[in-house]
PDB file of C-alpha atoms in Angstrom:
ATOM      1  CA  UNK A   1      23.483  43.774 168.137  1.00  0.00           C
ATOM      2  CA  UNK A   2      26.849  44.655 166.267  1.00  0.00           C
ATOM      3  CA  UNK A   3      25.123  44.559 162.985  1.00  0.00           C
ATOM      4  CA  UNK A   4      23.109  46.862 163.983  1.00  0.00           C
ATOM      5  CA  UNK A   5      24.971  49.381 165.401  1.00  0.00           C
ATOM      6  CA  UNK A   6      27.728  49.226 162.758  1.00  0.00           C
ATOM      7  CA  UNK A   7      26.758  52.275 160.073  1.00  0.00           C
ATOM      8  CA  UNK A   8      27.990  50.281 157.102  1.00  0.00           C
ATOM      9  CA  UNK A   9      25.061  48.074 157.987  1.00  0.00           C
ATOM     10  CA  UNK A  10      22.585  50.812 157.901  1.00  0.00           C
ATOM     11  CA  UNK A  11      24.535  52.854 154.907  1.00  0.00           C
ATOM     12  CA  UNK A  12      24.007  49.483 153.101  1.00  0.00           C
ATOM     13  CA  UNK A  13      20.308  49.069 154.165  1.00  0.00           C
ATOM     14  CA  UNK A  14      19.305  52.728 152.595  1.00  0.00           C
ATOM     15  CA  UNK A  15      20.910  51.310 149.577  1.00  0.00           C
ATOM     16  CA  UNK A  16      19.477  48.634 149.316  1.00  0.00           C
ATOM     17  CA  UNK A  17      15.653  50.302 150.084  1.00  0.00           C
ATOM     18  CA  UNK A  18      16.587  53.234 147.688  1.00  0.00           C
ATOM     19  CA  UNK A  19      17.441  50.796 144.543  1.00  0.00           C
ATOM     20  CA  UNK A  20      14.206  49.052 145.732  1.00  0.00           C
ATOM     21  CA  UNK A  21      12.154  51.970 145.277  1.00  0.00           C
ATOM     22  CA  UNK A  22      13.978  52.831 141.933  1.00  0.00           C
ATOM     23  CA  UNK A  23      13.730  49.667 139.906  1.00  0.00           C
ATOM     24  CA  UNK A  24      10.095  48.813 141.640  1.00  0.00           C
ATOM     25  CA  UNK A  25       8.082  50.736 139.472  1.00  0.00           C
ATOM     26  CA  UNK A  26       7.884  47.911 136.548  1.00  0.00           C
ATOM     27  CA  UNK A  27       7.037  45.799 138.679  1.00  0.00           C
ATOM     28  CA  UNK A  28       4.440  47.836 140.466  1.00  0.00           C
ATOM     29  CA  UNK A  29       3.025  48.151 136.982  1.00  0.00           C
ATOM     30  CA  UNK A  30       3.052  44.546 136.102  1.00  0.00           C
ATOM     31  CA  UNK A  31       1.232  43.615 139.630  1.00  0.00           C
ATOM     32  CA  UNK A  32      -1.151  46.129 138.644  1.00  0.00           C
ATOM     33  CA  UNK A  33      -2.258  44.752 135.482  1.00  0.00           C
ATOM     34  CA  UNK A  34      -2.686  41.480 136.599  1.00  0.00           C
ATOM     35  CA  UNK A  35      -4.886  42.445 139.885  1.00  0.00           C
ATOM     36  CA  UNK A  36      -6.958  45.148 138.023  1.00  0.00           C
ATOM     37  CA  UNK A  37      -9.614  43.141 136.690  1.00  0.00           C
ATOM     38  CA  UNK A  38     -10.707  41.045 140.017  1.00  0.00           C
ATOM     39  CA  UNK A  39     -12.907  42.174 142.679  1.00  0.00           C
ATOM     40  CA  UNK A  40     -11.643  44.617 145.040  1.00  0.00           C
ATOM     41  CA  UNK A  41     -10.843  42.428 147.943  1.00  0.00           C
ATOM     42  CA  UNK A  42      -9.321  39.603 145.449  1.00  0.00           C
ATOM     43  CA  UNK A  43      -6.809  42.822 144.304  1.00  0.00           C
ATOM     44  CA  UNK A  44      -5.760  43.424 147.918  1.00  0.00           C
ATOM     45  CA  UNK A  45      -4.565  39.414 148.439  1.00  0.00           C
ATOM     46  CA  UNK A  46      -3.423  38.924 144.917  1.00  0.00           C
ATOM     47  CA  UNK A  47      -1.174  42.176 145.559  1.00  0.00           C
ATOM     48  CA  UNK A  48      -0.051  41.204 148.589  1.00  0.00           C
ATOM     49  CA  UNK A  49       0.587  37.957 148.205  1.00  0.00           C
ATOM     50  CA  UNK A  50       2.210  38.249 144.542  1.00  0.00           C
ATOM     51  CA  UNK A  51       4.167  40.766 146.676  1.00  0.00           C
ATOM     52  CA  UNK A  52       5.679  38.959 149.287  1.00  0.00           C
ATOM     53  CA  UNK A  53       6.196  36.207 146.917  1.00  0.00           C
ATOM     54  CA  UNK A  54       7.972  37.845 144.469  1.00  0.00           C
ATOM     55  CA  UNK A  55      10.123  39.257 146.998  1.00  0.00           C
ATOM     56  CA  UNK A  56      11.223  35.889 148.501  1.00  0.00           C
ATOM     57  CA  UNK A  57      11.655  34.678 144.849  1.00  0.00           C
ATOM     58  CA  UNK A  58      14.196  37.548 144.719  1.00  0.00           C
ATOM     59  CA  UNK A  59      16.050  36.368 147.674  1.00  0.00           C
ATOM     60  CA  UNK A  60      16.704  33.437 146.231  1.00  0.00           C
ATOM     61  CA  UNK A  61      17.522  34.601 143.024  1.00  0.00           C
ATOM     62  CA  UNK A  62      19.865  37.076 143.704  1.00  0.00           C
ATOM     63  CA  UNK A  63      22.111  33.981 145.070  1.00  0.00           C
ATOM     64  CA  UNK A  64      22.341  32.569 141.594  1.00  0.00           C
ATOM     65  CA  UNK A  65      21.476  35.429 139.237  1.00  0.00           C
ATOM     66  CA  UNK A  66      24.968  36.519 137.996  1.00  0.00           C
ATOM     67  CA  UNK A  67      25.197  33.029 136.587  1.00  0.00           C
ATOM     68  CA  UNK A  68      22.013  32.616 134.582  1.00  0.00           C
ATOM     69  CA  UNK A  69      22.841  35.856 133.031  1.00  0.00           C
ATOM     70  CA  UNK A  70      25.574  33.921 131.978  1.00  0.00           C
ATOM     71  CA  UNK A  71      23.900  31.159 130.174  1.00  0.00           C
ATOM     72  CA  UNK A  72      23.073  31.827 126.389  1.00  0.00           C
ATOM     73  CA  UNK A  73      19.153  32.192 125.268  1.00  0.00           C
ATOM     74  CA  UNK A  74      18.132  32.437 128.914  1.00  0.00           C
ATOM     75  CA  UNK A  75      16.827  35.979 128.646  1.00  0.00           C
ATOM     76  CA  UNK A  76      15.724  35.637 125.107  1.00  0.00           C
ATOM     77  CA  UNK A  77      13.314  33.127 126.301  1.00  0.00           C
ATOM     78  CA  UNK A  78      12.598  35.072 129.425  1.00  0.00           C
ATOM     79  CA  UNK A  79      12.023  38.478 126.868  1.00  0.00           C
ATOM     80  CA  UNK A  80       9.398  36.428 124.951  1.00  0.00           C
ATOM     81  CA  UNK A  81       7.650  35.209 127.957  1.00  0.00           C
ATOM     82  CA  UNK A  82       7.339  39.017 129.255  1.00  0.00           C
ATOM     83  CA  UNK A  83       5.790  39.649 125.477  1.00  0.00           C
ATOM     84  CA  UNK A  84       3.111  37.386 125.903  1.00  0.00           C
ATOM     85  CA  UNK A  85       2.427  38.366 129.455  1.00  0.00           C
ATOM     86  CA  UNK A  86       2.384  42.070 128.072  1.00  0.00           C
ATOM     87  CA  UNK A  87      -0.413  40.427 125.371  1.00  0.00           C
ATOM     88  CA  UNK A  88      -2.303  38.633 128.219  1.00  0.00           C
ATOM     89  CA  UNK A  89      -2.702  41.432 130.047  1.00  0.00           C
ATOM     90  CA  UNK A  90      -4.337  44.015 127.307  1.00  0.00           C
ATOM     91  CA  UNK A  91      -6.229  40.679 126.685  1.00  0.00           C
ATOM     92  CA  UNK A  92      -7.921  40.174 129.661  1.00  0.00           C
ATOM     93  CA  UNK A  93      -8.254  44.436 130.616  1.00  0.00           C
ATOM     94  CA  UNK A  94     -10.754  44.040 127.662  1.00  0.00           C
ATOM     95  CA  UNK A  95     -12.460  40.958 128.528  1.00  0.00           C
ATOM     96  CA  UNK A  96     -15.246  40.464 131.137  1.00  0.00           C
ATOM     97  CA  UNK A  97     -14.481  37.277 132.674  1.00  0.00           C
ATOM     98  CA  UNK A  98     -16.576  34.887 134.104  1.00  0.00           C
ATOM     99  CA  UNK A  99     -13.899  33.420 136.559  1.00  0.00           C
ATOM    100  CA  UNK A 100     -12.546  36.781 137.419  1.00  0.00           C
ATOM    101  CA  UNK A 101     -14.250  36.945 140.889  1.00  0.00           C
ATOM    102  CA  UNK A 102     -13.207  33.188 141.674  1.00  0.00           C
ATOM    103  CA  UNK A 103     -10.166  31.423 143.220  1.00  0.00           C
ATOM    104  CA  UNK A 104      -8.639  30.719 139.935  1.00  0.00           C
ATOM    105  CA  UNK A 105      -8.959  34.520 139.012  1.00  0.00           C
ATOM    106  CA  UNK A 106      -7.084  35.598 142.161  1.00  0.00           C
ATOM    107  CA  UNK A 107      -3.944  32.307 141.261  1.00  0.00           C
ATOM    108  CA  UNK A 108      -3.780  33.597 137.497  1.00  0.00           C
ATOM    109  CA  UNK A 109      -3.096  36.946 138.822  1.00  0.00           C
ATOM    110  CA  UNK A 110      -0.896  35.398 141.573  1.00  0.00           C
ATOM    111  CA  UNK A 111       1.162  33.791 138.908  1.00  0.00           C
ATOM    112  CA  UNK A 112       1.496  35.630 136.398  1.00  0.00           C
ATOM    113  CA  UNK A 113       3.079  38.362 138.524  1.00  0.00           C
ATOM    114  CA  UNK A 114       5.436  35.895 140.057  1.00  0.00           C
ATOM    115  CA  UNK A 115       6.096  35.030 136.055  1.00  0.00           C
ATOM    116  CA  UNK A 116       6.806  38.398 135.407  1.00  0.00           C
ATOM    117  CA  UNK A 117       8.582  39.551 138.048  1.00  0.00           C
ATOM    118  CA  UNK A 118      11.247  36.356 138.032  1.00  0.00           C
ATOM    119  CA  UNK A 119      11.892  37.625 134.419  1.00  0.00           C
ATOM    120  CA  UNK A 120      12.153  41.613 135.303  1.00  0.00           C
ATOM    121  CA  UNK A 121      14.145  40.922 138.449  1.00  0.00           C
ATOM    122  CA  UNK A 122      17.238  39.391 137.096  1.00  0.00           C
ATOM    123  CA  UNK A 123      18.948  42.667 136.087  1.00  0.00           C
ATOM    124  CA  UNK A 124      17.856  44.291 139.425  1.00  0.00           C
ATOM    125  CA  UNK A 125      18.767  41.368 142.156  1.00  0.00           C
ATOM    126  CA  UNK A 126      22.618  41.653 140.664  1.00  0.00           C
ATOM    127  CA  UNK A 127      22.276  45.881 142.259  1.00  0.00           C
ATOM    128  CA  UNK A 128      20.725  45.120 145.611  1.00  0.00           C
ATOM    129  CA  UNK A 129      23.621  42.031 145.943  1.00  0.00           C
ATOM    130  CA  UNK A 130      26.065  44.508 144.935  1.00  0.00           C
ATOM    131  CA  UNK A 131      24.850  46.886 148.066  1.00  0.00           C
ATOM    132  CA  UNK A 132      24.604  44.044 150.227  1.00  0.00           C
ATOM    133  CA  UNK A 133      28.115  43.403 149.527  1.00  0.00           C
ATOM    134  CA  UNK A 134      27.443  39.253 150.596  1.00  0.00           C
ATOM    135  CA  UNK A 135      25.287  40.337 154.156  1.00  0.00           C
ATOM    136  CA  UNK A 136      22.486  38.339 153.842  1.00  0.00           C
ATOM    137  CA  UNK A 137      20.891  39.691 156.567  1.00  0.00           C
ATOM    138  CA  UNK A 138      20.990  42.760 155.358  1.00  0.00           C
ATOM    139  CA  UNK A 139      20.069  41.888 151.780  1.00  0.00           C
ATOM    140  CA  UNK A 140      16.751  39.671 153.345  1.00  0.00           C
ATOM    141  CA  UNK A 141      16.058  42.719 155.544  1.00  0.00           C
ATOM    142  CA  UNK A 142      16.310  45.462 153.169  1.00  0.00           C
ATOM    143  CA  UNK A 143      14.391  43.125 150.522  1.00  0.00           C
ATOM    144  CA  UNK A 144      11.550  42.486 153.208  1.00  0.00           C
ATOM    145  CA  UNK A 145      11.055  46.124 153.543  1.00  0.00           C
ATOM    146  CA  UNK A 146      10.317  46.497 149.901  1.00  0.00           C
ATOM    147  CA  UNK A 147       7.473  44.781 149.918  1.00  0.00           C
ATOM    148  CA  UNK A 148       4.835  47.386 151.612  1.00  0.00           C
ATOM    149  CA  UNK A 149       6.965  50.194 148.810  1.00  0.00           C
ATOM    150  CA  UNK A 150       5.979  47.455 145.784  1.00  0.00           C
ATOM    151  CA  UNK A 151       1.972  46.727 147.563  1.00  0.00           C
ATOM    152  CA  UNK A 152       1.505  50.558 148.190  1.00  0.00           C
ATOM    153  CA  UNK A 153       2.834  51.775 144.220  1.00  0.00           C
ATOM    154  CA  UNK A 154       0.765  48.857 142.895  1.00  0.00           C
ATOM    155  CA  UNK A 155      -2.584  49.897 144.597  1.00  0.00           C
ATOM    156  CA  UNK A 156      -1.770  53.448 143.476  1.00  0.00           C
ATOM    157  CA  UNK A 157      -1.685  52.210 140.151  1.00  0.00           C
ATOM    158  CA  UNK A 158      -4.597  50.336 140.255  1.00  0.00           C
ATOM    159  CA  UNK A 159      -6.983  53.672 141.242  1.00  0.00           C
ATOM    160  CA  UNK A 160      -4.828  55.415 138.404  1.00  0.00           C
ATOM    161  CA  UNK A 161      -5.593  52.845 135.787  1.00  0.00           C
ATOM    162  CA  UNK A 162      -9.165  52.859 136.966  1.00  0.00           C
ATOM    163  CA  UNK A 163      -9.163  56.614 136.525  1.00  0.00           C
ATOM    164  CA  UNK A 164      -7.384  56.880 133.422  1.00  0.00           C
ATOM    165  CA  UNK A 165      -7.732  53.752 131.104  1.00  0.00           C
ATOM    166  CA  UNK A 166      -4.780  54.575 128.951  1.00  0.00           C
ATOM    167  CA  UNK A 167      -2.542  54.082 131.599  1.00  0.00           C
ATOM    168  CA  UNK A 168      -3.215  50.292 130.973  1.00  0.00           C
ATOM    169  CA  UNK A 169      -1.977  50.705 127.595  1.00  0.00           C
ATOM    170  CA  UNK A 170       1.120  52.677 128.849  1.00  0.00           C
ATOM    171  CA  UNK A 171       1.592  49.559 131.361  1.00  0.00           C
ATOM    172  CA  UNK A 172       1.954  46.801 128.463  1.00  0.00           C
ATOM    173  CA  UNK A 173       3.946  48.870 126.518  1.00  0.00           C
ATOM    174  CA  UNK A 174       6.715  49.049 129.459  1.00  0.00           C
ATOM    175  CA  UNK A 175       6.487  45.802 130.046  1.00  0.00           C
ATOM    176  CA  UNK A 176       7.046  45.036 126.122  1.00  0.00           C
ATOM    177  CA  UNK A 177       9.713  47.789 126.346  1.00  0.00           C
ATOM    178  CA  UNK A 178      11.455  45.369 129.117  1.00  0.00           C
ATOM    179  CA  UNK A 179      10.657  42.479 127.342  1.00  0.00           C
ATOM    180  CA  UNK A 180      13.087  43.839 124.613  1.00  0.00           C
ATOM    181  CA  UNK A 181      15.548  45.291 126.683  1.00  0.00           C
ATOM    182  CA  UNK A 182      15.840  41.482 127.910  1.00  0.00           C
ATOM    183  CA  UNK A 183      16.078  39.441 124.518  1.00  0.00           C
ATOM    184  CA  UNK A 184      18.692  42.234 123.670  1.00  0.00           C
ATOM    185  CA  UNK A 185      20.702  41.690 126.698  1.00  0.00           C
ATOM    186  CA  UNK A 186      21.191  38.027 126.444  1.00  0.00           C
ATOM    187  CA  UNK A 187      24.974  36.677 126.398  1.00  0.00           C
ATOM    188  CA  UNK A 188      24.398  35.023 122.917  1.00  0.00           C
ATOM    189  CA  UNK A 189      23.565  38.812 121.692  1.00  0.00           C
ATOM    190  CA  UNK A 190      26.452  39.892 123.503  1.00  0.00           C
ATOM    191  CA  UNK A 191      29.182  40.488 120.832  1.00  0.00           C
ATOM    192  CA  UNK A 192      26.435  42.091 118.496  1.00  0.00           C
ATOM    193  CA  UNK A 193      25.109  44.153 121.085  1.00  0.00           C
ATOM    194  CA  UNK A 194      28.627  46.115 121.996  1.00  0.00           C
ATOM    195  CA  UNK A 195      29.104  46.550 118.181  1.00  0.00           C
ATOM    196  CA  UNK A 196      25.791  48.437 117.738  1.00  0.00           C
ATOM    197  CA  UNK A 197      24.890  50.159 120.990  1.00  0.00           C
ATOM    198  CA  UNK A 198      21.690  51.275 119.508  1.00  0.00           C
ATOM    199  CA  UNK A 199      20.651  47.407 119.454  1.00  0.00           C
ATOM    200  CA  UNK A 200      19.009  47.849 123.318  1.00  0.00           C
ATOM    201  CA  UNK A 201      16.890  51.142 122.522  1.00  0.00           C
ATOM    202  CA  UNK A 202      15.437  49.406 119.032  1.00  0.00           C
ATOM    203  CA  UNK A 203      14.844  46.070 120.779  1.00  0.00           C
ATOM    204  CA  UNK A 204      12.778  47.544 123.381  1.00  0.00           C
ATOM    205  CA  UNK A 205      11.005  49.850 120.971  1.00  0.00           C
ATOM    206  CA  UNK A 206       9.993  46.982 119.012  1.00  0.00           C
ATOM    207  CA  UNK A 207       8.989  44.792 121.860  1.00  0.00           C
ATOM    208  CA  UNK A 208       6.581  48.012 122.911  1.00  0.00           C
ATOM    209  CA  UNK A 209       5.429  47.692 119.572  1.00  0.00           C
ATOM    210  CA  UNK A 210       4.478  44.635 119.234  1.00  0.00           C
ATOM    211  CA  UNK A 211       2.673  44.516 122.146  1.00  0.00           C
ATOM    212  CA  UNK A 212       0.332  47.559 122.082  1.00  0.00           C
ATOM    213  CA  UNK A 213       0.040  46.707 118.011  1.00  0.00           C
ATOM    214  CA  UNK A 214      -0.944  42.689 118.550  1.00  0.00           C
ATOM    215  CA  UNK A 215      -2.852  43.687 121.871  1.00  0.00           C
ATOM    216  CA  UNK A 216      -5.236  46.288 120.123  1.00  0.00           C
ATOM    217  CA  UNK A 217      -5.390  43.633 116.955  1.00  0.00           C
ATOM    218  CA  UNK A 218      -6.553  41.359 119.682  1.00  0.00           C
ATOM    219  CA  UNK A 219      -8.677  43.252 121.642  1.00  0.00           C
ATOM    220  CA  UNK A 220     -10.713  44.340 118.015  1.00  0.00           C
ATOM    221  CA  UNK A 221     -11.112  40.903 117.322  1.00  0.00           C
ATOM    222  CA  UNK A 222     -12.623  40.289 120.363  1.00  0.00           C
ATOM    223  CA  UNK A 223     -14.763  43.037 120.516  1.00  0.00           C
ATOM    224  CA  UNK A 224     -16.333  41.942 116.857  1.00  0.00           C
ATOM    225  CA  UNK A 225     -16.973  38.602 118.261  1.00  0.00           C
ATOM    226  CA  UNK A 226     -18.769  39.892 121.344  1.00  0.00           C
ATOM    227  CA  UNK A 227     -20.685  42.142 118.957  1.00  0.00           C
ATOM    228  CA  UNK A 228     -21.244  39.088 116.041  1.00  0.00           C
TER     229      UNK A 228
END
């Protein structure tokens, strides 16, 4: 009862739900591409449960986070892997498929937003530990009360996308854009990276790039072999 009547406690809570709200929006994104494409109910579970989970995954991450930032090549690999989820995604937007409806549609999406947002959280879990200032009941708390922020912009973006299609190709590109933004930030880079500041902006330009290019080379091909 303390806790909660000290103000620090609740100073550090609004902190900790503000930077939420801030650095959710990727992520809202990301759990919208992945639940787009299945049935209406199957988007409701596979946002709320790739929700929740991704939440607790950030619990425990945020324990450990400012020392894999530490290790060399981590994010580079974690960068890539956020490129070919940014691929995946244009891949299967385009693509009618089969098991979409099914219980292995609803675990793809599932997983590929716990993927994604693992990768995309690292950065983020190091500002809400900073606010929580080494309460974990506070950081728990104010990281449990993300979750309905995350599931509400997420089902707002699904009705956009579904509204206006090119917000799907806006989507991959920020998550290539972040996929860049990681490879350039990893501590092998980091020596190159503070002599040319510019590295981080061209890194994530390329990375949005590459995905929107190779996704709409992808989705052609695929097209011409539904048509052949």
């Amino acid at each position: 009862m303390e806790l909660l009547q000290s103000a620090d406690f609740w100073i550090g809570l609004i902190k900790i739900v503000w930077i939420n709200i801030i650095l959710s929006g990727d992520n809202a994104v990301v759990i919208a591409l992945a639940a787009r494409s299945l049935p209406p109910h199957q988007q409701k579970q596979a946002i709320f449960w790739g929700s929740g989970a991704a939440v607790v995954l950030r619990i425990a991450l945020t324990v450990v986070a400012a020392k894999l930032l530490e290790l060399s090549f981590l994010q580079i690999i974690g960068g890539c892997l956020l490129l070919w989820i940014g691929l995946q995604l244009m891949a299967d937007g385009d693509e009618e498929e089969e098991s979409s409806g099914t219980h292995s549609g609803l675990m793809t999406a599932v997983r590929t937003i716990l993927i994604a947002d693992l990768v995309m959280s690292l950065d983020n879990v190091i500002a809400v530990a900073a606010a929580a200032h080494g309460n974990m009941v506070l950081l728990i708390l104010g990281l449990a009360i993300s979750i309905p922020l995350v599931i509400f912009g997420s089902t707002l973006m699904i009705k956009l996308m579904e509204r206006f299609p090119v917000i799907v190709l806006l989507g991959a590109g920020l998550i290539g854009w972040v996929g860049g933004e990681t490879i350039a930030s990893d501590a092998s880079l980091h020596d190159f990276a503070t002599a040319h500041p510019s590295l981080h902006y061209v890194a994530a330009a390329l990375g949005a790039a590459f995905v929107i290019g190779v996704g709409k080379l992808m989705q052609l091909r695929s097209q011409r072999q539904a048509a052949a």
